[in-house]
Short mmCIF file of N, CA and C in Angstrom, two decimals:
data_model
loop_
_atom_site.label_atom_id
_atom_site.label_comp_id
_atom_site.label_asym_id
_atom_site.label_seq_id
_atom_site.Cartn_x
_atom_site.Cartn_y
_atom_site.Cartn_z
N SER A 191 0.91 -1.40 -0.21
CA SER A 191 -0.25 0.14 -0.04
C SER A 191 1.29 1.10 0.21
N GLY A 192 0.55 2.30 -0.86
CA GLY A 192 1.11 3.83 -0.76
C GLY A 192 0.81 4.53 0.27
N ALA A 193 1.60 5.70 0.68
CA ALA A 193 1.37 6.59 1.71
C ALA A 193 -0.09 7.16 1.24
N SER A 194 -0.31 7.78 2.45
CA SER A 194 -1.73 8.31 2.85
C SER A 194 -2.10 9.15 1.76
N GLY A 195 -3.07 8.50 0.97
CA GLY A 195 -3.97 9.77 0.01
C GLY A 195 -2.79 9.51 -1.40
N GLY A 196 -1.89 8.52 -1.55
CA GLY A 196 -0.63 8.65 -2.36
C GLY A 196 -1.44 6.86 -3.06
N ALA A 197 -0.75 6.96 -4.49
CA ALA A 197 -0.90 5.83 -5.03
C ALA A 197 -0.40 4.23 -4.18
N ALA A 198 -1.59 3.29 -5.04
CA ALA A 198 -1.16 2.07 -3.87
C ALA A 198 0.11 1.51 -4.44
N ASP A 199 0.68 0.27 -3.78
CA ASP A 199 2.13 -0.29 -4.62
C ASP A 199 1.87 -1.22 -4.19
N PHE A 200 2.07 -2.21 -5.18
CA PHE A 200 2.11 -3.47 -5.33
C PHE A 200 3.34 -4.76 -5.70
N PRO A 201 3.99 -4.32 -4.59
CA PRO A 201 5.72 -4.89 -5.47
C PRO A 201 5.42 -6.71 -5.49
N ASN A 202 4.27 -7.42 -4.84
CA ASN A 202 4.24 -8.85 -4.97
C ASN A 202 3.30 -9.17 -6.53
N GLY A 203 2.61 -7.97 -6.64
CA GLY A 203 1.60 -8.26 -8.06
C GLY A 203 0.08 -8.22 -7.37
N LEU A 204 -0.63 -8.20 -8.36
CA LEU A 204 -1.93 -8.06 -8.29
C LEU A 204 -3.01 -9.06 -8.69
N THR A 205 -3.88 -9.75 -7.78
CA THR A 205 -4.71 -10.98 -8.50
C THR A 205 -6.33 -10.79 -8.29
N GLY A 206 -6.93 -10.68 -9.01
CA GLY A 206 -8.30 -10.34 -8.58
C GLY A 206 -9.27 -11.02 -9.49
N THR A 207 -10.73 -11.12 -9.65
CA THR A 207 -11.53 -11.56 -10.32
C THR A 207 -12.24 -10.41 -11.39
N THR A 208 -12.70 -9.40 -10.21
CA THR A 208 -13.02 -8.33 -10.90
C THR A 208 -12.86 -6.58 -10.74
N ALA A 209 -12.77 -5.90 -11.50
CA ALA A 209 -11.82 -4.66 -11.26
C ALA A 209 -12.82 -3.87 -11.87
N SER A 210 -13.13 -2.10 -11.44
CA SER A 210 -13.63 -0.89 -12.18
C SER A 210 -12.91 0.11 -11.39
N PHE A 211 -12.95 0.98 -12.45
CA PHE A 211 -11.81 1.79 -12.78
C PHE A 211 -12.66 3.10 -13.40
N THR A 212 -12.62 4.18 -12.74
CA THR A 212 -13.64 5.46 -13.28
C THR A 212 -12.63 6.46 -14.01
N GLY A 213 -11.33 6.06 -13.96
CA GLY A 213 -10.14 7.01 -14.48
C GLY A 213 -9.48 6.32 -15.86
N ASN A 214 -8.48 6.62 -16.36
CA ASN A 214 -7.27 6.79 -17.30
C ASN A 214 -6.76 5.57 -16.87
N VAL A 215 -6.32 4.56 -17.80
CA VAL A 215 -5.60 3.31 -16.78
C VAL A 215 -4.13 2.82 -18.03
N SER A 216 -3.50 3.12 -17.02
CA SER A 216 -2.11 3.30 -17.85
C SER A 216 -1.42 1.84 -17.47
N ILE A 217 -0.45 1.18 -18.38
CA ILE A 217 0.06 0.04 -17.83
C ILE A 217 1.88 0.54 -18.66
N ALA A 218 2.36 0.23 -17.90
CA ALA A 218 3.74 0.80 -18.35
C ALA A 218 4.43 -0.68 -19.15
N GLY A 219 4.29 -1.93 -18.69
CA GLY A 219 4.58 -3.21 -18.77
C GLY A 219 3.65 -3.77 -19.56
N THR A 220 3.50 -5.27 -20.05
CA THR A 220 2.91 -5.85 -20.84
C THR A 220 1.44 -6.24 -19.67
N LEU A 221 0.78 -5.90 -20.32
CA LEU A 221 -0.61 -6.66 -20.31
C LEU A 221 -1.50 -8.02 -20.20
N THR A 222 -1.40 -8.62 -20.06
CA THR A 222 -1.69 -10.12 -20.17
C THR A 222 -2.79 -10.96 -19.78
N TYR A 223 -4.18 -10.91 -20.47
CA TYR A 223 -5.08 -11.89 -20.30
C TYR A 223 -5.42 -12.95 -20.72
N GLU A 224 -6.37 -13.60 -20.16
CA GLU A 224 -6.43 -15.11 -20.99
C GLU A 224 -7.56 -15.75 -20.97
N ASP A 225 -8.76 -14.97 -20.61
CA ASP A 225 -10.33 -15.19 -20.91
C ASP A 225 -10.42 -14.32 -22.29
N VAL A 226 -9.79 -14.19 -23.57
CA VAL A 226 -10.76 -13.61 -24.66
C VAL A 226 -11.64 -13.69 -25.30
N THR A 227 -12.27 -14.76 -24.78
CA THR A 227 -13.86 -14.97 -24.93
C THR A 227 -14.88 -14.30 -24.60
N ASN A 228 -14.51 -13.34 -23.31
CA ASN A 228 -15.23 -12.68 -22.90
C ASN A 228 -14.95 -11.31 -22.83
N ILE A 229 -14.00 -10.53 -23.59
CA ILE A 229 -13.97 -9.19 -23.84
C ILE A 229 -15.09 -8.21 -24.69
N ASP A 230 -15.91 -7.95 -23.85
CA ASP A 230 -16.55 -6.99 -24.91
C ASP A 230 -16.61 -5.52 -25.18
N SER A 231 -15.56 -5.29 -25.01
CA SER A 231 -14.89 -3.76 -25.34
C SER A 231 -14.13 -3.80 -26.76
N VAL A 232 -14.22 -2.75 -27.83
CA VAL A 232 -14.11 -1.98 -28.95
C VAL A 232 -12.79 -1.62 -28.74
N GLY A 233 -11.50 -2.23 -29.61
CA GLY A 233 -10.51 -1.96 -30.02
C GLY A 233 -9.45 -2.30 -29.12
N ILE A 234 -9.94 -3.35 -28.12
CA ILE A 234 -8.67 -4.11 -28.11
C ILE A 234 -8.14 -4.94 -28.92
N ILE A 235 -6.69 -5.07 -29.32
CA ILE A 235 -5.77 -5.74 -29.87
C ILE A 235 -4.57 -6.57 -30.00
N THR A 236 -4.07 -7.32 -30.09
CA THR A 236 -2.91 -7.79 -29.62
C THR A 236 -1.85 -7.67 -30.64
N ALA A 237 -1.21 -6.86 -30.91
CA ALA A 237 -0.35 -6.90 -31.99
C ALA A 237 1.02 -6.73 -31.94
N ARG A 238 1.66 -6.74 -32.71
CA ARG A 238 3.17 -6.57 -32.43
C ARG A 238 3.49 -5.23 -33.14
N SER A 239 5.17 -4.96 -33.59
CA SER A 239 5.34 -3.92 -34.06
C SER A 239 5.12 -4.52 -36.20
N GLY A 240 5.26 -2.96 -36.64
CA GLY A 240 4.61 -3.57 -38.07
C GLY A 240 3.24 -3.49 -38.15
N ILE A 241 2.04 -3.70 -37.22
CA ILE A 241 1.06 -3.96 -37.53
C ILE A 241 0.33 -2.82 -37.55
N GLN A 242 -0.52 -2.34 -38.17
CA GLN A 242 -1.44 -0.85 -37.86
C GLN A 242 -2.66 -0.96 -38.05
N VAL A 243 -3.51 -0.41 -37.37
CA VAL A 243 -5.21 -0.83 -37.00
C VAL A 243 -5.56 0.32 -37.00
N THR A 244 -6.26 1.04 -38.64
CA THR A 244 -6.49 2.26 -39.09
C THR A 244 -8.11 2.63 -39.08
N GLY A 245 -8.93 3.06 -38.61
CA GLY A 245 -10.25 3.13 -39.01
C GLY A 245 -11.06 1.60 -40.13
N GLY A 246 -10.64 0.65 -39.12
CA GLY A 246 -10.96 -0.56 -39.61
C GLY A 246 -10.27 -1.49 -40.72
N ASN A 247 -9.24 -0.75 -40.95
CA ASN A 247 -8.28 -0.70 -42.02
C ASN A 247 -6.79 -1.63 -41.30
N ILE A 248 -6.52 -2.74 -42.23
CA ILE A 248 -5.22 -3.16 -40.76
C ILE A 248 -3.98 -3.08 -41.78
N GLY A 249 -2.88 -2.73 -41.44
CA GLY A 249 -1.76 -2.84 -42.44
C GLY A 249 -0.68 -3.39 -41.53
N ILE A 250 -0.06 -4.08 -42.69
CA ILE A 250 1.51 -4.69 -42.43
C ILE A 250 2.27 -4.15 -42.92
N ASN A 251 3.29 -3.66 -42.07
CA ASN A 251 4.51 -2.94 -42.64
C ASN A 251 4.10 -1.73 -42.95
N ASP A 252 2.87 -0.99 -42.99
CA ASP A 252 1.94 0.24 -43.70
C ASP A 252 1.33 0.99 -42.46
N THR A 253 1.74 2.27 -42.28
CA THR A 253 1.36 2.66 -41.14
C THR A 253 0.04 3.73 -41.83
N THR A 254 -0.39 3.83 -42.34
CA THR A 254 -1.65 4.24 -43.63
C THR A 254 -2.37 3.34 -44.34
N PRO A 255 -2.96 2.19 -43.77
CA PRO A 255 -3.13 1.45 -44.60
C PRO A 255 -4.63 2.01 -45.56
N ASP A 256 -4.79 1.77 -46.65
CA ASP A 256 -5.80 2.62 -47.26
C ASP A 256 -6.69 1.93 -48.14
N ALA A 257 -6.73 -0.22 -47.41
CA ALA A 257 -7.43 -1.25 -48.33
C ALA A 257 -7.81 -1.57 -46.55
N ASP A 258 -8.46 -2.91 -47.15
CA ASP A 258 -9.34 -3.35 -45.54
C ASP A 258 -8.14 -4.27 -45.32
N LEU A 259 -7.07 -4.60 -45.62
CA LEU A 259 -5.72 -5.13 -45.50
C LEU A 259 -4.38 -4.74 -46.65
N SER A 260 -3.97 -4.38 -46.16
CA SER A 260 -2.93 -3.52 -47.07
C SER A 260 -1.47 -4.23 -46.10
N VAL A 261 -0.41 -4.74 -47.21
CA VAL A 261 0.70 -5.63 -46.77
C VAL A 261 1.87 -4.33 -47.65
N GLY A 262 2.72 -3.67 -46.73
CA GLY A 262 3.65 -2.68 -47.51
C GLY A 262 5.28 -3.25 -47.66
N GLY A 263 5.62 -2.69 -48.24
CA GLY A 263 7.03 -2.84 -48.29
C GLY A 263 7.33 -3.23 -50.21
N SER A 264 8.20 -2.83 -50.24
CA SER A 264 8.79 -3.25 -51.90
C SER A 264 8.64 -4.37 -52.71
N THR A 265 9.13 -5.46 -51.68
CA THR A 265 9.19 -6.93 -52.46
C THR A 265 8.08 -7.51 -51.09
N ALA A 266 6.65 -7.05 -51.18
CA ALA A 266 6.26 -7.74 -49.71
C ALA A 266 5.28 -8.73 -50.84
N PHE A 267 5.00 -9.71 -49.95
CA PHE A 267 4.22 -10.89 -50.61
C PHE A 267 3.39 -11.72 -49.60
N ILE A 268 2.55 -12.30 -49.49
CA ILE A 268 1.26 -13.31 -48.22
C ILE A 268 1.43 -14.68 -48.75
N ASP A 269 2.27 -15.79 -47.66
CA ASP A 269 1.90 -16.35 -47.85
C ASP A 269 -0.03 -17.33 -47.39
N VAL A 270 -0.18 -18.34 -47.99
CA VAL A 270 -1.58 -18.86 -47.75
C VAL A 270 -1.79 -20.34 -47.56
N GLY A 271 -1.90 -21.16 -46.58
CA GLY A 271 -1.88 -22.53 -46.62
C GLY A 271 -1.72 -22.40 -45.33
N ALA A 272 -1.44 -24.39 -44.49
CA ALA A 272 -1.14 -24.99 -43.10
C ALA A 272 0.34 -24.68 -43.16
N ALA A 273 0.88 -24.02 -41.86
CA ALA A 273 1.65 -23.81 -41.89
C ALA A 273 3.25 -25.09 -41.64
N GLY A 274 3.85 -24.53 -42.21
CA GLY A 274 4.93 -25.75 -42.30
C GLY A 274 4.97 -26.78 -43.51
N GLY A 275 3.69 -26.12 -44.69
CA GLY A 275 3.27 -27.31 -45.41
C GLY A 275 3.70 -26.39 -46.95
N ASN A 276 3.40 -27.10 -48.15
CA ASN A 276 3.61 -26.19 -49.20
C ASN A 276 2.07 -24.99 -49.38
N ARG A 277 2.70 -24.03 -50.13
CA ARG A 277 2.30 -22.95 -49.23
C ARG A 277 1.46 -21.81 -51.13
N GLY A 278 0.25 -21.00 -51.28
CA GLY A 278 0.21 -20.09 -52.35
C GLY A 278 1.09 -18.83 -51.99
N LYS A 279 1.20 -18.41 -52.90
CA LYS A 279 2.24 -16.97 -52.51
C LYS A 279 1.71 -16.02 -53.55
N ILE A 280 1.35 -15.08 -53.31
CA ILE A 280 1.27 -13.81 -53.80
C ILE A 280 2.13 -12.73 -53.45
N GLY A 281 3.05 -11.83 -54.58
CA GLY A 281 4.31 -11.29 -53.99
C GLY A 281 4.36 -9.96 -55.13
N TYR A 282 4.60 -9.03 -54.71
CA TYR A 282 5.28 -7.49 -55.71
C TYR A 282 6.25 -7.62 -55.73
N SER A 283 7.33 -7.00 -56.67
CA SER A 283 8.24 -6.58 -57.09
C SER A 283 8.22 -5.63 -58.18
N SER A 284 8.78 -4.79 -58.17
CA SER A 284 9.08 -3.65 -59.05
C SER A 284 7.66 -3.33 -60.41
N ASN A 285 6.08 -3.08 -59.39
CA ASN A 285 5.08 -2.51 -59.86
C ASN A 285 5.24 -4.04 -60.94
N ASP A 286 5.58 -5.39 -60.18
CA ASP A 286 4.58 -6.67 -60.76
C ASP A 286 4.41 -7.08 -60.21
N LEU A 287 3.13 -8.10 -60.14
CA LEU A 287 2.42 -8.73 -58.95
C LEU A 287 2.19 -9.92 -59.73
N TYR A 288 3.03 -11.15 -58.69
CA TYR A 288 3.60 -12.55 -58.95
C TYR A 288 2.69 -13.33 -58.23
N PHE A 289 1.82 -14.39 -58.41
CA PHE A 289 1.38 -15.55 -58.11
C PHE A 289 2.12 -17.15 -58.40
N GLY A 290 2.27 -17.53 -56.94
CA GLY A 290 2.87 -18.80 -56.48
C GLY A 290 3.01 -19.79 -56.12
N THR A 291 3.56 -21.04 -56.04
CA THR A 291 3.15 -22.05 -55.62
C THR A 291 4.52 -23.12 -54.75
N SER A 292 4.88 -22.96 -53.94
CA SER A 292 5.94 -23.63 -53.46
C SER A 292 5.79 -25.17 -53.45
N SER A 293 4.59 -25.68 -54.09
CA SER A 293 4.60 -27.35 -54.03
C SER A 293 5.45 -27.37 -55.87
N SER A 294 5.91 -28.18 -56.27
CA SER A 294 6.10 -28.34 -57.74
C SER A 294 4.99 -28.88 -58.69
N SER A 295 4.00 -29.17 -57.83
CA SER A 295 2.87 -29.74 -58.46
C SER A 295 1.85 -29.22 -58.78
N GLY A 296 1.89 -27.76 -58.52
CA GLY A 296 0.78 -26.72 -57.58
C GLY A 296 0.05 -26.85 -58.99
N GLU A 297 -1.03 -25.94 -59.69
CA GLU A 297 -1.73 -25.53 -60.55
C GLU A 297 -2.62 -23.92 -60.00
N PHE A 298 -2.22 -23.58 -61.02
CA PHE A 298 -3.68 -22.33 -60.68
C PHE A 298 -4.59 -22.11 -61.75
N ILE A 299 -5.81 -22.32 -60.59
CA ILE A 299 -7.38 -22.34 -60.87
C ILE A 299 -7.67 -21.14 -60.55
N PHE A 300 -8.34 -20.92 -61.84
CA PHE A 300 -8.97 -19.31 -61.80
C PHE A 300 -10.75 -19.75 -61.95
N LYS A 301 -11.67 -19.12 -60.78
CA LYS A 301 -12.89 -19.36 -60.68
C LYS A 301 -14.00 -17.92 -60.46
N ASN A 302 -15.22 -18.33 -61.15
CA ASN A 302 -16.19 -17.36 -60.61
C ASN A 302 -17.54 -17.99 -60.00
N ASN A 303 -17.76 -17.57 -59.44
CA ASN A 303 -19.15 -17.97 -59.00
C ASN A 303 -19.06 -18.67 -57.79
N VAL A 304 -17.63 -18.34 -56.89
CA VAL A 304 -17.49 -19.02 -55.90
C VAL A 304 -18.44 -18.39 -54.67
N THR A 305 -18.65 -19.14 -53.93
CA THR A 305 -20.03 -18.49 -53.18
C THR A 305 -19.14 -17.99 -51.54
N SER A 306 -19.90 -16.78 -51.22
CA SER A 306 -19.32 -15.84 -50.52
C SER A 306 -18.71 -16.35 -48.91
N ASN A 307 -19.21 -17.30 -49.07
CA ASN A 307 -18.13 -17.64 -47.23
C ASN A 307 -17.85 -19.29 -47.27
N GLU A 308 -17.83 -19.31 -48.68
CA GLU A 308 -16.99 -21.08 -49.29
C GLU A 308 -15.04 -20.76 -49.43
N ASN A 309 -14.67 -21.75 -49.37
CA ASN A 309 -13.20 -21.73 -49.78
C ASN A 309 -13.42 -21.42 -51.75
N PRO A 310 -12.89 -20.95 -52.75
CA PRO A 310 -12.65 -21.49 -54.14
C PRO A 310 -12.42 -22.71 -54.08
N ALA A 311 -11.72 -23.72 -53.07
CA ALA A 311 -11.18 -24.66 -53.70
C ALA A 311 -12.78 -25.73 -53.65
N SER A 312 -13.59 -25.47 -53.23
CA SER A 312 -14.64 -25.91 -53.28
C SER A 312 -16.21 -25.65 -53.32
N SER A 313 -15.91 -24.08 -54.27
CA SER A 313 -17.08 -23.45 -55.03
C SER A 313 -16.85 -22.95 -56.19
N GLY A 314 -17.64 -22.83 -56.69
CA GLY A 314 -17.25 -21.80 -58.15
C GLY A 314 -17.64 -22.81 -59.29
N THR A 315 -17.13 -21.92 -60.14
CA THR A 315 -17.05 -22.52 -61.80
C THR A 315 -15.76 -22.30 -62.31
N GLU A 316 -14.86 -23.60 -62.34
CA GLU A 316 -13.23 -23.35 -62.80
C GLU A 316 -13.80 -22.90 -64.17
N ARG A 317 -13.04 -21.78 -64.85
CA ARG A 317 -12.55 -20.89 -65.90
C ARG A 317 -11.35 -21.21 -66.72
N LEU A 318 -10.38 -21.04 -65.85
CA LEU A 318 -8.95 -20.82 -66.46
C LEU A 318 -8.11 -21.94 -65.72
N ARG A 319 -7.62 -22.63 -66.07
CA ARG A 319 -6.31 -23.54 -65.52
C ARG A 319 -5.22 -23.45 -66.12
N ILE A 320 -3.79 -23.35 -65.00
CA ILE A 320 -2.39 -23.73 -65.90
C ILE A 320 -2.03 -24.59 -64.50
N THR A 321 -1.43 -25.65 -65.76
CA THR A 321 -0.99 -26.56 -64.55
C THR A 321 0.52 -26.38 -64.04
N SER A 322 1.23 -27.28 -63.68
CA SER A 322 2.43 -27.09 -63.10
C SER A 322 3.48 -27.43 -64.13
N ASP A 323 2.95 -28.32 -65.63
CA ASP A 323 3.75 -27.99 -66.74
C ASP A 323 3.96 -26.89 -67.63
N GLY A 324 2.69 -26.32 -67.08
CA GLY A 324 2.39 -24.87 -68.44
C GLY A 324 1.57 -25.28 -69.28
N LEU A 325 0.38 -26.04 -69.22
CA LEU A 325 -0.03 -26.26 -70.03
C LEU A 325 -1.37 -25.57 -69.42
N ILE A 326 -2.25 -24.85 -70.48
CA ILE A 326 -3.53 -23.97 -69.97
C ILE A 326 -4.75 -23.73 -70.83
N GLY A 327 -5.08 -24.27 -69.91
CA GLY A 327 -6.71 -25.17 -70.27
C GLY A 327 -7.87 -23.74 -69.82
N ILE A 328 -8.68 -23.51 -71.17
CA ILE A 328 -10.05 -22.70 -70.81
C ILE A 328 -11.02 -23.25 -70.56
N ASN A 329 -11.89 -23.10 -69.28
CA ASN A 329 -13.01 -24.17 -69.60
C ASN A 329 -13.04 -25.54 -69.18
N THR A 330 -11.52 -25.85 -69.13
CA THR A 330 -11.12 -27.27 -69.15
C THR A 330 -9.82 -27.60 -68.67
N THR A 331 -9.73 -29.34 -68.14
CA THR A 331 -8.32 -29.26 -67.28
C THR A 331 -7.43 -29.83 -68.89
N PRO A 332 -6.55 -28.98 -68.71
CA PRO A 332 -5.46 -28.97 -70.19
C PRO A 332 -4.74 -30.51 -70.02
N GLY A 333 -4.75 -30.81 -71.51
CA GLY A 333 -4.20 -32.31 -72.18
C GLY A 333 -3.66 -31.99 -73.41
N THR A 334 -3.02 -30.66 -73.32
CA THR A 334 -2.36 -29.95 -74.41
C THR A 334 -1.70 -28.75 -74.18
N LEU A 335 -0.88 -28.41 -74.92
CA LEU A 335 -0.31 -26.64 -74.39
C LEU A 335 -1.56 -25.95 -74.41
N LEU A 336 -2.51 -25.77 -75.13
CA LEU A 336 -3.68 -24.80 -75.06
C LEU A 336 -5.01 -25.25 -75.01
N GLU A 337 -5.82 -25.76 -74.35
CA GLU A 337 -7.21 -26.37 -74.86
C GLU A 337 -8.47 -25.46 -74.08
N ILE A 338 -9.14 -25.46 -74.99
CA ILE A 338 -10.17 -24.09 -74.56
C ILE A 338 -11.69 -24.99 -75.43
N THR A 339 -12.77 -25.15 -74.18
CA THR A 339 -13.47 -26.01 -74.92
C THR A 339 -14.83 -24.99 -74.44
N GLY A 340 -15.65 -24.78 -75.37
CA GLY A 340 -17.05 -23.82 -75.30
C GLY A 340 -17.90 -24.63 -74.54
N GLU A 341 -18.84 -23.62 -73.86
CA GLU A 341 -19.81 -24.03 -72.90
C GLU A 341 -21.20 -24.83 -73.97
N SER A 342 -22.24 -25.17 -73.90
CA SER A 342 -23.21 -25.75 -74.11
C SER A 342 -23.68 -24.92 -75.16
N SER A 343 -24.10 -23.60 -74.88
CA SER A 343 -24.71 -22.68 -75.87
C SER A 343 -23.83 -21.77 -76.72
N LYS A 344 -22.32 -21.67 -76.31
CA LYS A 344 -21.47 -20.96 -76.91
C LYS A 344 -20.26 -21.53 -78.12
N GLU A 345 -20.16 -21.37 -78.95
CA GLU A 345 -19.04 -22.25 -79.53
C GLU A 345 -17.53 -21.75 -79.02
N ALA A 346 -16.47 -22.52 -79.39
CA ALA A 346 -14.98 -22.00 -78.46
C ALA A 346 -14.51 -21.61 -80.04
N THR A 347 -14.14 -20.29 -79.82
CA THR A 347 -13.51 -19.54 -81.33
C THR A 347 -12.15 -19.22 -80.83
N VAL A 348 -10.67 -19.36 -81.65
CA VAL A 348 -9.63 -18.61 -81.04
C VAL A 348 -9.67 -17.84 -82.77
N THR A 349 -8.86 -16.80 -82.19
CA THR A 349 -8.31 -15.67 -83.14
C THR A 349 -7.32 -14.81 -82.51
N PHE A 350 -6.39 -15.61 -83.63
CA PHE A 350 -5.40 -14.55 -83.82
C PHE A 350 -5.09 -13.34 -84.59
N ASN A 351 -4.36 -12.38 -83.62
CA ASN A 351 -4.07 -11.32 -84.61
C ASN A 351 -2.87 -10.71 -84.45
N ARG A 352 -1.97 -10.52 -85.60
CA ARG A 352 -0.74 -10.20 -85.51
C ARG A 352 -0.98 -8.70 -86.64
N GLN A 353 0.31 -8.26 -85.64
CA GLN A 353 0.16 -7.25 -86.28
C GLN A 353 1.45 -7.14 -87.12
N PRO A 354 1.57 -6.01 -88.59
CA PRO A 354 2.95 -6.44 -89.46
C PRO A 354 3.81 -5.98 -88.95
N VAL A 355 4.85 -6.49 -89.48
CA VAL A 355 5.95 -6.09 -88.76
C VAL A 355 6.31 -5.01 -89.29
N GLN A 356 7.21 -3.91 -89.12
CA GLN A 356 7.55 -2.39 -89.74
C GLN A 356 8.87 -2.62 -89.85
N SER A 357 9.26 -2.51 -91.35
CA SER A 357 11.12 -2.91 -91.62
C SER A 357 11.38 -1.22 -91.73
#
């Protein structure tokens, strides 16, 4: 306990089940809480340096995020997948956007009509596939370098345009 009228001093720590404060609370060290299921306050975040939350936007290495999620850095990238396993990657460098997979057998599959609350792996209509061997299929899984399949109501038409070579 502190001096009369002064701040309380708890050299051996303080443990309790309920507390109420009418003024500001400042913590100079680390605040640890175990029961995160019953927090009913807005604005509590557990974060490390490099993470910024501004007006609902989250920035990683971006102090002024202008999107729901912003990853900053001149060569920023995002990993998606199970920790320690093969992962999908989205990267950025020198104004170019890169898509990759750490698996040598990974494929790129583009879909539309994906259900908003499901993973695209189990929902949606496949429109384009690039296999790990570099084969490209449009509306089909390719068996040749480029394979295009029309839908039942449409023909599959391929048009090649070549600009004349200027000499």
